[in-house]
Amino acid sequence: MKNIKEFNYKILVESPGRINLIGEHIDYNGGNVLPAAIDKKILLYFKKNLDNSTCKVSSLHYNESITFKLSKETKKINSNWKNYIIGVVYYLKKLSGSQLNGFECMIDSNLPLGSGISSSSALVCGIIKGLNDLFEFKISKYEMINIAQKVEHNFIGVKGGIMDQFAIFFGEKDKIILLNCNSLKLKMINSKFSPYKFLLLNTNVNHNLSSSDYNKRVNECKNALKKIKNIDNKLSCLANASEDIIINNKSLFTNNEYKRALYVSQENQRVLKSTKLIESSNLIEFGKLMYNSHEGLKNLYEVSCKELDFLVNHSKKYSHILGSRMMGGGFGGCTINLIKENYIKPYIKLVSKKYLNKFSKKLTPIEISIENGIKTIKK
Ligand code: GLA
């Protein structure tokens, strides 16, 4: 495999991971979420291929590459990284017809994979943006987001929401995005967290095998919504169902549907409250909502795991940490912690030791800052 220096690329796309302050598993339920793009990124170097129909994409991380002819790629579902590329090419070809030609791409990354900070969306969005800019398709951000979601649904088989792609395309330095996933309206929130910062702690429990559990949650919520619609047919999404309507009609649901629906309604309210608290710099109360969110994800939505629970419980002992919860799809991955900046280093030392003793596994801290979303740099 060539190295980047020899590659002689034309454009570089920097595609970031994301954090989500609060509002987990409610994007596909039409709720509100509070994500932001971060400084950890996938780097994608692109150039056109002179033979015009061959596509070659290499991953430095996996030390693997895929080569295919534009005319030949097929549609199949699997979660290998190469399938993200095939999926993007499939939809871009449909959209742009003969304008899409052969290309080469090299992918490098400082974004930890499978840890709940959306490395997969960063990859898909990076490929779409790169091809859009290399061939000057001028596809809108919204359309690119739409393609990214279709690739995850139809090529990877995960029926994910829209939060990650929005954070990647609309992220701004030091701003949190309040996204309503029903109307797709965005509001940028100024984030002043100093002297606190967000620290991610990666359990190193890989969550990649969880796609079937993720899809199960999506289906349970769909079924719950269908049932509530029999009572209130104007309801457009599960997140807008009030806690009362769910509790008062408990007998309509299976036990799982009831728990999922209750969580979704409560979490959506927590996001709206959190937005106000963040805007008024009331971080202590916001931190409490982070802890409540984790309780809901653990007990009602059931997407946590013992390693995540341990980290969240452990943080409760320390007043320097205002809030902590699992982040992303769950079943592993990271916790997000709101922690006093000068306490980050000693806390990492302390908690890493305890985590290793308990689980015989390494804990990986990820210190992040909130940065601009995806961008293309011309050489
Ligand atoms: C994954 C999905 C998102 C969202 C989160 C959970 O990251 O890609 O759409 O559902 O899980 O909040």
mmCIF file of C-alpha atoms and ligand atoms in Angstrom:
data_model
loop_
_atom_site.group_PDB
_atom_site.id
_atom_site.type_symbol
_atom_site.label_atom_id
_atom_site.label_comp_id
_atom_site.label_asym_id
_atom_site.label_seq_id
_atom_site.Cartn_x
_atom_site.Cartn_y
_atom_site.Cartn_z
ATOM 1 C CA MET A 1 0.000 0.000 0.000
ATOM 2 C CA LYS A 2 1.287 3.472 -0.883
ATOM 3 C CA ASN A 3 1.852 6.032 1.821
ATOM 4 C CA ILE A 4 0.032 9.360 1.757
ATOM 5 C CA LYS A 5 3.085 11.334 0.570
ATOM 6 C CA GLU A 6 3.424 9.220 -2.572
ATOM 7 C CA PHE A 7 -0.321 9.220 -3.171
ATOM 8 C CA ASN A 8 -0.459 12.695 -4.727
ATOM 9 C CA TYR A 9 -4.046 13.355 -3.749
ATOM 10 C CA LYS A 10 -6.233 16.185 -5.025
ATOM 11 C CA ILE A 11 -8.465 16.774 -2.027
ATOM 12 C CA LEU A 12 -8.481 15.839 1.637
ATOM 13 C CA VAL A 13 -11.715 15.429 3.572
ATOM 14 C CA GLU A 14 -11.625 15.645 7.364
ATOM 15 C CA SER A 15 -14.682 13.878 8.729
ATOM 16 C CA PRO A 16 -15.181 14.134 12.506
ATOM 17 C CA GLY A 17 -16.688 11.863 15.126
ATOM 18 C CA ARG A 18 -19.406 13.226 17.371
ATOM 19 C CA ILE A 19 -20.406 13.373 20.981
ATOM 20 C CA ASN A 20 -23.983 13.556 22.186
ATOM 21 C CA LEU A 21 -24.548 15.443 25.431
ATOM 22 C CA ILE A 22 -27.955 13.911 26.059
ATOM 23 C CA GLY A 23 -30.856 12.457 24.026
ATOM 24 C CA GLU A 24 -29.869 8.869 23.309
ATOM 25 C CA HIS A 25 -31.868 6.525 21.068
ATOM 26 C CA ILE A 26 -34.426 9.174 20.392
ATOM 27 C CA ASP A 27 -33.313 10.415 16.979
ATOM 28 C CA TYR A 28 -35.179 7.590 15.225
ATOM 29 C CA ASN A 29 -38.151 8.371 17.485
ATOM 30 C CA GLY A 30 -38.404 11.970 16.269
ATOM 31 C CA GLY A 31 -37.024 13.441 19.499
ATOM 32 C CA ASN A 32 -34.528 16.179 20.298
ATOM 33 C CA VAL A 33 -30.801 15.497 20.576
ATOM 34 C CA LEU A 34 -27.764 17.578 21.606
ATOM 35 C CA PRO A 35 -24.757 16.388 19.584
ATOM 36 C CA ALA A 36 -21.557 18.159 18.493
ATOM 37 C CA ALA A 37 -18.663 17.372 16.148
ATOM 38 C CA ILE A 38 -15.288 16.711 17.796
ATOM 39 C CA ASP A 39 -11.579 17.013 17.045
ATOM 40 C CA LYS A 40 -11.085 13.253 16.422
ATOM 41 C CA LYS A 41 -11.446 12.569 12.708
ATOM 42 C CA ILE A 42 -11.245 10.242 9.772
ATOM 43 C CA LEU A 43 -8.999 11.625 7.029
ATOM 44 C CA LEU A 44 -9.883 10.699 3.446
ATOM 45 C CA TYR A 45 -7.497 11.559 0.602
ATOM 46 C CA PHE A 46 -9.020 11.491 -2.891
ATOM 47 C CA LYS A 47 -7.907 11.705 -6.504
ATOM 48 C CA LYS A 48 -9.549 10.861 -9.816
ATOM 49 C CA ASN A 49 -8.530 7.644 -11.490
ATOM 50 C CA LEU A 50 -7.200 8.089 -14.989
ATOM 51 C CA ASP A 51 -8.692 4.840 -16.293
ATOM 52 C CA ASN A 52 -12.101 6.378 -15.569
ATOM 53 C CA SER A 53 -14.061 3.397 -14.240
ATOM 54 C CA THR A 54 -11.954 1.744 -11.549
ATOM 55 C CA CYS A 55 -12.492 2.645 -7.886
ATOM 56 C CA LYS A 56 -9.807 1.804 -5.362
ATOM 57 C CA VAL A 57 -10.118 2.591 -1.667
ATOM 58 C CA SER A 58 -7.436 1.697 0.890
ATOM 59 C CA SER A 59 -7.647 1.783 4.649
ATOM 60 C CA LEU A 60 -4.372 2.379 6.483
ATOM 61 C CA HIS A 61 -6.009 1.244 9.722
ATOM 62 C CA TYR A 62 -7.097 -2.152 8.403
ATOM 63 C CA ASN A 63 -4.182 -2.397 5.947
ATOM 64 C CA GLU A 64 -6.725 -3.521 3.363
ATOM 65 C CA SER A 65 -8.079 -2.166 0.136
ATOM 66 C CA ILE A 66 -11.015 -2.692 -2.171
ATOM 67 C CA THR A 67 -10.937 -2.306 -5.958
ATOM 68 C CA PHE A 68 -14.026 -2.488 -8.146
ATOM 69 C CA LYS A 69 -15.337 -1.307 -11.497
ATOM 70 C CA LEU A 70 -18.081 1.293 -11.399
ATOM 71 C CA SER A 71 -20.242 -0.899 -13.604
ATOM 72 C CA LYS A 72 -19.958 -3.951 -11.406
ATOM 73 C CA GLU A 73 -20.625 -3.327 -7.765
ATOM 74 C CA THR A 74 -23.552 -5.167 -6.222
ATOM 75 C CA LYS A 75 -25.965 -4.557 -3.372
ATOM 76 C CA LYS A 76 -25.598 -6.773 -0.339
ATOM 77 C CA ILE A 77 -25.807 -6.259 3.423
ATOM 78 C CA ASN A 78 -22.810 -6.678 5.708
ATOM 79 C CA SER A 79 -20.962 -4.515 8.185
ATOM 80 C CA ASN A 80 -17.454 -4.704 6.695
ATOM 81 C CA TRP A 81 -15.969 -1.214 6.166
ATOM 82 C CA LYS A 82 -15.754 -1.872 2.411
ATOM 83 C CA ASN A 83 -19.512 -2.105 2.176
ATOM 84 C CA TYR A 84 -19.833 1.554 3.245
ATOM 85 C CA ILE A 85 -17.877 2.492 0.129
ATOM 86 C CA ILE A 86 -19.913 0.227 -2.130
ATOM 87 C CA GLY A 87 -23.124 1.671 -0.683
ATOM 88 C CA VAL A 88 -22.084 5.285 -1.253
ATOM 89 C CA VAL A 89 -21.041 4.568 -4.830
ATOM 90 C CA TYR A 90 -24.370 2.807 -5.439
ATOM 91 C CA TYR A 91 -26.426 5.850 -4.404
ATOM 92 C CA LEU A 92 -24.144 8.458 -5.978
ATOM 93 C CA LYS A 93 -24.259 6.632 -9.284
ATOM 94 C CA LYS A 94 -28.046 6.631 -9.123
ATOM 95 C CA LEU A 95 -28.063 10.343 -8.388
ATOM 96 C CA SER A 96 -25.353 11.584 -10.727
ATOM 97 C CA GLY A 97 -25.470 8.988 -13.500
ATOM 98 C CA SER A 98 -22.424 9.039 -15.738
ATOM 99 C CA GLN A 99 -20.819 11.975 -13.919
ATOM 100 C CA LEU A 100 -19.314 9.632 -11.338
ATOM 101 C CA ASN A 101 -16.003 8.264 -12.608
ATOM 102 C CA GLY A 102 -13.245 6.114 -11.218
ATOM 103 C CA PHE A 103 -11.366 7.399 -8.198
ATOM 104 C CA GLU A 104 -8.779 6.452 -5.615
ATOM 105 C CA CYS A 105 -9.077 7.121 -1.920
ATOM 106 C CA MET A 106 -6.786 6.514 1.052
ATOM 107 C CA ILE A 107 -8.279 6.515 4.519
ATOM 108 C CA ASP A 108 -6.455 7.304 7.723
ATOM 109 C CA SER A 109 -7.976 7.910 11.136
ATOM 110 C CA ASN A 110 -7.441 9.069 14.678
ATOM 111 C CA LEU A 111 -11.027 8.212 15.531
ATOM 112 C CA PRO A 112 -11.362 5.126 17.727
ATOM 113 C CA LEU A 113 -13.529 2.568 15.919
ATOM 114 C CA GLY A 114 -16.603 0.895 17.405
ATOM 115 C CA SER A 115 -16.588 3.063 20.514
ATOM 116 C CA GLY A 116 -19.851 4.962 20.140
ATOM 117 C CA ILE A 117 -18.428 8.173 18.679
ATOM 118 C CA SER A 118 -19.745 7.381 15.258
ATOM 119 C CA SER A 119 -16.734 6.289 13.280
ATOM 120 C CA SER A 120 -19.050 4.559 10.804
ATOM 121 C CA SER A 121 -21.014 7.714 9.981
ATOM 122 C CA ALA A 122 -17.766 9.681 9.774
ATOM 123 C CA LEU A 123 -16.590 7.183 7.149
ATOM 124 C CA VAL A 124 -19.799 7.225 5.080
ATOM 125 C CA CYS A 125 -20.151 11.006 5.245
ATOM 126 C CA GLY A 126 -16.461 11.407 4.374
ATOM 127 C CA ILE A 127 -16.783 9.276 1.249
ATOM 128 C CA ILE A 128 -19.922 11.087 0.108
ATOM 129 C CA LYS A 129 -18.461 14.543 0.697
ATOM 130 C CA GLY A 130 -15.180 13.577 -0.968
ATOM 131 C CA LEU A 131 -16.836 12.263 -4.128
ATOM 132 C CA ASN A 132 -19.237 15.201 -4.183
ATOM 133 C CA ASP A 133 -16.329 17.655 -4.082
ATOM 134 C CA LEU A 134 -13.965 15.676 -6.333
ATOM 135 C CA PHE A 135 -16.542 15.451 -9.124
ATOM 136 C CA GLU A 136 -18.273 18.736 -8.251
ATOM 137 C CA PHE A 137 -21.776 17.258 -7.988
ATOM 138 C CA LYS A 138 -22.988 20.123 -5.771
ATOM 139 C CA ILE A 139 -25.273 17.851 -3.749
ATOM 140 C CA SER A 140 -26.816 19.662 -0.756
ATOM 141 C CA LYS A 141 -25.864 18.790 2.836
ATOM 142 C CA TYR A 142 -29.366 17.436 3.410
ATOM 143 C CA GLU A 143 -29.122 15.142 0.414
ATOM 144 C CA MET A 144 -25.707 13.891 1.510
ATOM 145 C CA ILE A 145 -27.129 13.179 4.978
ATOM 146 C CA ASN A 146 -29.983 11.301 3.360
ATOM 147 C CA ILE A 147 -27.604 9.137 1.310
ATOM 148 C CA ALA A 148 -25.481 8.403 4.401
ATOM 149 C CA GLN A 149 -28.553 7.175 6.262
ATOM 150 C CA LYS A 150 -29.675 5.022 3.334
ATOM 151 C CA VAL A 151 -26.240 3.369 3.181
ATOM 152 C CA GLU A 152 -26.417 2.477 6.889
ATOM 153 C CA HIS A 153 -29.953 1.124 6.533
ATOM 154 C CA ASN A 154 -29.640 -0.773 3.272
ATOM 155 C CA PHE A 155 -25.974 -1.778 3.011
ATOM 156 C CA ILE A 156 -24.950 -2.201 6.648
ATOM 157 C CA GLY A 157 -28.339 -3.264 7.976
ATOM 158 C CA VAL A 158 -28.500 -0.853 10.942
ATOM 159 C CA LYS A 159 -31.728 1.145 11.015
ATOM 160 C CA GLY A 160 -30.018 4.162 12.611
ATOM 161 C CA GLY A 161 -31.345 7.680 13.057
ATOM 162 C CA ILE A 162 -30.073 10.949 11.658
ATOM 163 C CA MET A 163 -28.198 12.490 14.604
ATOM 164 C CA ASP A 164 -24.650 11.442 13.708
ATOM 165 C CA GLN A 165 -24.810 12.648 10.124
ATOM 166 C CA PHE A 166 -26.242 16.021 11.189
ATOM 167 C CA ALA A 167 -23.501 16.502 13.766
ATOM 168 C CA ILE A 168 -20.858 15.693 11.166
ATOM 169 C CA PHE A 169 -22.248 18.051 8.518
ATOM 170 C CA PHE A 170 -23.463 20.914 10.731
ATOM 171 C CA GLY A 171 -21.003 20.856 13.647
ATOM 172 C CA GLU A 172 -19.428 24.187 14.637
ATOM 173 C CA LYS A 173 -16.539 24.960 16.947
ATOM 174 C CA ASP A 174 -17.650 25.301 20.585
ATOM 175 C CA LYS A 175 -21.326 24.904 19.681
ATOM 176 C CA ILE A 176 -23.831 22.210 20.532
ATOM 177 C CA ILE A 177 -26.539 21.385 18.026
ATOM 178 C CA LEU A 178 -30.105 21.131 19.273
ATOM 179 C CA LEU A 179 -31.642 19.014 16.540
ATOM 180 C CA ASN A 180 -35.287 18.130 16.392
ATOM 181 C CA CYS A 181 -35.239 14.844 14.518
ATOM 182 C CA ASN A 182 -38.902 15.130 13.558
ATOM 183 C CA SER A 183 -38.850 18.561 11.910
ATOM 184 C CA LEU A 184 -35.072 18.469 11.234
ATOM 185 C CA LYS A 185 -34.852 22.020 12.625
ATOM 186 C CA LEU A 186 -31.500 22.953 14.149
ATOM 187 C CA LYS A 187 -30.543 25.486 16.760
ATOM 188 C CA MET A 188 -26.887 26.158 17.540
ATOM 189 C CA ILE A 189 -26.253 26.494 21.286
ATOM 190 C CA ASN A 190 -23.212 28.366 22.560
ATOM 191 C CA SER A 191 -21.383 26.051 24.879
ATOM 192 C CA LYS A 192 -19.612 27.535 27.858
ATOM 193 C CA PHE A 193 -18.601 24.654 30.080
ATOM 194 C CA SER A 194 -15.377 26.039 31.544
ATOM 195 C CA PRO A 195 -13.931 25.052 34.062
ATOM 196 C CA TYR A 196 -15.587 21.762 33.062
ATOM 197 C CA LYS A 197 -14.872 19.670 29.996
ATOM 198 C CA PHE A 198 -16.224 16.528 28.407
ATOM 199 C CA LEU A 199 -14.102 13.434 28.848
ATOM 200 C CA LEU A 200 -14.923 10.151 27.120
ATOM 201 C CA LEU A 201 -13.960 6.866 28.713
ATOM 202 C CA ASN A 202 -13.891 3.982 26.288
ATOM 203 C CA THR A 203 -14.768 0.651 27.916
ATOM 204 C CA ASN A 204 -13.131 -1.160 24.982
ATOM 205 C CA VAL A 205 -16.212 -3.340 24.905
ATOM 206 C CA ASN A 206 -16.791 -3.316 21.194
ATOM 207 C CA HIS A 207 -20.408 -2.662 20.335
ATOM 208 C CA ASN A 208 -20.244 -3.710 16.692
ATOM 209 C CA LEU A 209 -22.175 -6.912 17.224
ATOM 210 C CA SER A 210 -25.109 -4.999 18.611
ATOM 211 C CA SER A 211 -26.804 -4.056 15.337
ATOM 212 C CA SER A 212 -29.542 -6.654 15.793
ATOM 213 C CA ASP A 213 -30.247 -5.345 19.325
ATOM 214 C CA TYR A 214 -30.301 -1.808 17.950
ATOM 215 C CA ASN A 215 -32.813 -2.792 15.274
ATOM 216 C CA LYS A 216 -34.882 -4.599 17.893
ATOM 217 C CA ARG A 217 -35.218 -1.322 19.832
ATOM 218 C CA VAL A 218 -36.201 0.491 16.627
ATOM 219 C CA ASN A 219 -38.970 -2.066 16.011
ATOM 220 C CA GLU A 220 -40.233 -2.053 19.598
ATOM 221 C CA CYS A 221 -40.579 1.724 19.377
ATOM 222 C CA LYS A 222 -42.361 1.499 16.018
ATOM 223 C CA ASN A 223 -44.856 -0.951 17.504
ATOM 224 C CA ALA A 224 -45.362 1.225 20.577
ATOM 225 C CA LEU A 225 -46.053 4.236 18.353
ATOM 226 C CA LYS A 226 -48.620 2.292 16.304
ATOM 227 C CA LYS A 227 -50.471 1.422 19.494
ATOM 228 C CA ILE A 228 -50.474 4.966 20.894
ATOM 229 C CA LYS A 229 -51.691 6.267 17.567
ATOM 230 C CA ASN A 230 -54.901 4.330 18.139
ATOM 231 C CA ILE A 231 -55.537 6.673 21.047
ATOM 232 C CA ASP A 232 -54.134 9.856 19.545
ATOM 233 C CA ASN A 233 -53.899 9.635 15.775
ATOM 234 C CA LYS A 234 -52.357 13.108 15.498
ATOM 235 C CA LEU A 235 -49.169 11.979 17.229
ATOM 236 C CA SER A 236 -46.356 12.181 14.669
ATOM 237 C CA CYS A 237 -43.611 10.409 16.607
ATOM 238 C CA LEU A 238 -43.034 8.466 19.800
ATOM 239 C CA ALA A 239 -40.882 11.171 21.396
ATOM 240 C CA ASN A 240 -43.874 13.516 21.374
ATOM 241 C CA ALA A 241 -46.034 11.110 23.385
ATOM 242 C CA SER A 242 -46.465 12.410 26.937
ATOM 243 C CA GLU A 243 -45.417 10.311 29.909
ATOM 244 C CA ASP A 244 -49.053 10.358 31.083
ATOM 245 C CA ILE A 245 -50.478 8.890 27.909
ATOM 246 C CA ILE A 246 -47.960 6.053 28.081
ATOM 247 C CA ILE A 247 -48.507 5.338 31.778
ATOM 248 C CA ASN A 248 -52.298 5.570 31.524
ATOM 249 C CA ASN A 249 -52.349 3.091 28.657
ATOM 250 C CA LYS A 250 -49.781 0.647 30.002
ATOM 251 C CA SER A 251 -52.023 -2.342 29.277
ATOM 252 C CA LEU A 252 -51.858 -1.646 25.536
ATOM 253 C CA PHE A 253 -48.172 -2.477 25.332
ATOM 254 C CA THR A 254 -45.942 -5.469 25.806
ATOM 255 C CA ASN A 255 -43.638 -4.995 28.783
ATOM 256 C CA ASN A 256 -40.713 -4.065 26.526
ATOM 257 C CA GLU A 257 -42.729 -1.632 24.412
ATOM 258 C CA TYR A 258 -43.922 0.074 27.585
ATOM 259 C CA LYS A 259 -40.396 0.500 28.980
ATOM 260 C CA ARG A 260 -38.988 1.753 25.664
ATOM 261 C CA ALA A 261 -41.820 4.237 25.129
ATOM 262 C CA LEU A 262 -41.567 5.583 28.667
ATOM 263 C CA TYR A 263 -37.824 6.067 28.310
ATOM 264 C CA VAL A 264 -38.189 7.850 24.955
ATOM 265 C CA SER A 265 -40.763 10.286 26.303
ATOM 266 C CA GLN A 266 -38.714 11.030 29.442
ATOM 267 C CA GLU A 267 -35.425 11.373 27.570
ATOM 268 C CA ASN A 268 -36.930 13.818 25.108
ATOM 269 C CA GLN A 269 -38.074 15.996 28.030
ATOM 270 C CA ARG A 270 -34.616 15.747 29.575
ATOM 271 C CA VAL A 271 -33.066 17.110 26.372
ATOM 272 C CA LEU A 272 -35.336 20.138 26.346
ATOM 273 C CA LYS A 273 -34.627 20.812 30.032
ATOM 274 C CA SER A 274 -30.895 20.304 29.453
ATOM 275 C CA THR A 275 -30.858 22.863 26.663
ATOM 276 C CA LYS A 276 -32.267 25.508 28.995
ATOM 277 C CA LEU A 277 -29.850 24.539 31.765
ATOM 278 C CA ILE A 278 -26.845 24.700 29.446
ATOM 279 C CA GLU A 279 -27.982 28.051 28.064
ATOM 280 C CA SER A 280 -28.190 29.402 31.602
ATOM 281 C CA SER A 281 -24.886 27.729 32.618
ATOM 282 C CA ASN A 282 -26.576 25.599 35.260
ATOM 283 C CA LEU A 283 -24.207 22.690 34.818
ATOM 284 C CA ILE A 284 -24.925 21.085 38.190
ATOM 285 C CA GLU A 285 -28.573 20.458 37.275
ATOM 286 C CA PHE A 286 -27.608 19.432 33.738
ATOM 287 C CA GLY A 287 -25.181 16.870 35.213
ATOM 288 C CA LYS A 288 -28.051 15.344 37.210
ATOM 289 C CA LEU A 289 -30.016 14.882 33.999
ATOM 290 C CA MET A 290 -27.026 13.064 32.469
ATOM 291 C CA TYR A 291 -27.164 10.603 35.373
ATOM 292 C CA ASN A 292 -30.947 10.223 34.950
ATOM 293 C CA SER A 293 -30.457 9.571 31.252
ATOM 294 C CA HIS A 294 -28.074 6.738 32.072
ATOM 295 C CA GLU A 295 -30.553 5.217 34.523
ATOM 296 C CA GLY A 296 -33.188 5.223 31.783
ATOM 297 C CA LEU A 297 -30.830 3.684 29.243
ATOM 298 C CA LYS A 298 -29.877 1.007 31.731
ATOM 299 C CA ASN A 299 -33.242 0.097 33.242
ATOM 300 C CA LEU A 300 -35.879 1.021 30.682
ATOM 301 C CA TYR A 301 -34.121 0.957 27.334
ATOM 302 C CA GLU A 302 -31.686 -1.790 28.385
ATOM 303 C CA VAL A 303 -28.768 -0.846 26.161
ATOM 304 C CA SER A 304 -26.054 -0.454 28.797
ATOM 305 C CA CYS A 305 -23.565 -3.075 30.020
ATOM 306 C CA LYS A 306 -21.773 -3.771 33.299
ATOM 307 C CA GLU A 307 -18.622 -1.914 32.270
ATOM 308 C CA LEU A 308 -20.553 1.269 31.394
ATOM 309 C CA ASP A 309 -22.603 1.019 34.610
ATOM 310 C CA PHE A 310 -19.448 0.626 36.652
ATOM 311 C CA LEU A 311 -17.916 3.796 35.169
ATOM 312 C CA VAL A 312 -21.070 5.853 35.671
ATOM 313 C CA ASN A 313 -21.535 4.651 39.259
ATOM 314 C CA HIS A 314 -17.910 5.230 40.045
ATOM 315 C CA SER A 315 -18.037 8.845 38.866
ATOM 316 C CA LYS A 316 -20.898 9.582 41.304
ATOM 317 C CA LYS A 317 -18.442 9.476 44.204
ATOM 318 C CA TYR A 318 -16.549 12.508 42.963
ATOM 319 C CA SER A 319 -17.865 16.054 43.207
ATOM 320 C CA HIS A 320 -15.493 17.142 40.408
ATOM 321 C CA ILE A 321 -17.680 15.170 38.036
ATOM 322 C CA LEU A 322 -21.086 16.726 37.505
ATOM 323 C CA GLY A 323 -22.592 14.059 35.279
ATOM 324 C CA SER A 324 -21.848 10.849 33.425
ATOM 325 C CA ARG A 325 -23.740 8.483 31.149
ATOM 326 C CA MET A 326 -23.248 5.986 28.357
ATOM 327 C CA MET A 327 -23.094 7.596 24.929
ATOM 328 C CA GLY A 328 -24.202 6.404 21.488
ATOM 329 C CA GLY A 329 -25.865 3.113 20.638
ATOM 330 C CA GLY A 330 -24.634 1.369 23.808
ATOM 331 C CA PHE A 331 -23.843 -2.285 24.628
ATOM 332 C CA GLY A 332 -20.271 -1.055 25.049
ATOM 333 C CA GLY A 333 -18.399 1.959 23.740
ATOM 334 C CA CYS A 334 -17.870 5.122 25.807
ATOM 335 C CA THR A 335 -19.208 7.047 28.717
ATOM 336 C CA ILE A 336 -19.336 10.829 28.437
ATOM 337 C CA ASN A 337 -18.348 12.677 31.602
ATOM 338 C CA LEU A 338 -18.676 16.333 32.517
ATOM 339 C CA ILE A 339 -15.592 16.822 34.654
ATOM 340 C CA LYS A 340 -13.525 19.686 36.078
ATOM 341 C CA GLU A 341 -10.643 20.277 33.698
ATOM 342 C CA ASN A 342 -7.847 20.188 36.264
ATOM 343 C CA TYR A 343 -9.174 16.898 37.617
ATOM 344 C CA ILE A 344 -9.080 15.059 34.268
ATOM 345 C CA LYS A 345 -5.543 13.676 34.522
ATOM 346 C CA PRO A 346 -5.743 12.406 38.139
ATOM 347 C CA TYR A 347 -9.197 10.953 37.497
ATOM 348 C CA ILE A 348 -8.035 9.068 34.417
ATOM 349 C CA LYS A 349 -5.238 7.535 36.458
ATOM 350 C CA LEU A 350 -7.537 6.553 39.282
ATOM 351 C CA VAL A 351 -10.426 5.144 37.283
ATOM 352 C CA SER A 352 -8.196 3.295 34.792
ATOM 353 C CA LYS A 353 -6.598 1.381 37.644
ATOM 354 C CA LYS A 354 -9.933 0.450 39.183
ATOM 355 C CA TYR A 355 -11.348 -0.566 35.810
ATOM 356 C CA LEU A 356 -8.363 -2.775 35.054
ATOM 357 C CA ASN A 357 -8.631 -4.456 38.466
ATOM 358 C CA LYS A 358 -12.316 -5.124 38.025
ATOM 359 C CA PHE A 359 -12.567 -6.211 34.403
ATOM 360 C CA SER A 360 -8.954 -7.083 33.466
ATOM 361 C CA LYS A 361 -9.474 -4.725 30.553
ATOM 362 C CA LYS A 362 -7.796 -1.491 29.602
ATOM 363 C CA LEU A 363 -9.795 1.717 29.795
ATOM 364 C CA THR A 364 -9.031 4.249 27.070
ATOM 365 C CA PRO A 365 -9.583 7.910 27.917
ATOM 366 C CA ILE A 366 -10.430 10.231 25.029
ATOM 367 C CA GLU A 367 -10.046 13.929 25.737
ATOM 368 C CA ILE A 368 -12.056 15.866 23.195
ATOM 369 C CA SER A 369 -12.844 19.379 22.117
ATOM 370 C CA ILE A 370 -15.877 20.555 20.150
ATOM 371 C CA GLU A 371 -14.849 21.505 16.640
ATOM 372 C CA ASN A 372 -16.198 22.350 13.193
ATOM 373 C CA GLY A 373 -17.906 19.625 11.198
ATOM 374 C CA ILE A 374 -16.738 17.957 7.998
ATOM 375 C CA LYS A 375 -14.495 19.957 5.661
ATOM 376 C CA THR A 376 -12.632 19.572 2.389
ATOM 377 C CA ILE A 377 -9.137 20.912 1.877
ATOM 378 C CA LYS A 378 -7.891 21.287 -1.690
ATOM 379 C CA LYS A 379 -4.227 20.505 -2.222
HETATM 380 C C1 GLA B 1 -26.114 5.335 16.975
HETATM 381 C C2 GLA B 1 -26.980 5.747 15.784
HETATM 382 C C3 GLA B 1 -27.659 7.083 16.044
HETATM 383 C C4 GLA B 1 -28.379 7.106 17.393
HETATM 384 C C5 GLA B 1 -27.463 6.597 18.495
HETATM 385 C C6 GLA B 1 -28.183 6.458 19.805
HETATM 386 O O1 GLA B 1 -25.039 6.203 17.105
HETATM 387 O O2 GLA B 1 -26.197 5.850 14.618
HETATM 388 O O3 GLA B 1 -28.528 7.391 14.995
HETATM 389 O O4 GLA B 1 -29.571 6.365 17.324
HETATM 390 O O5 GLA B 1 -26.893 5.324 18.167
HETATM 391 O O6 GLA B 1 -28.598 7.679 20.269
#
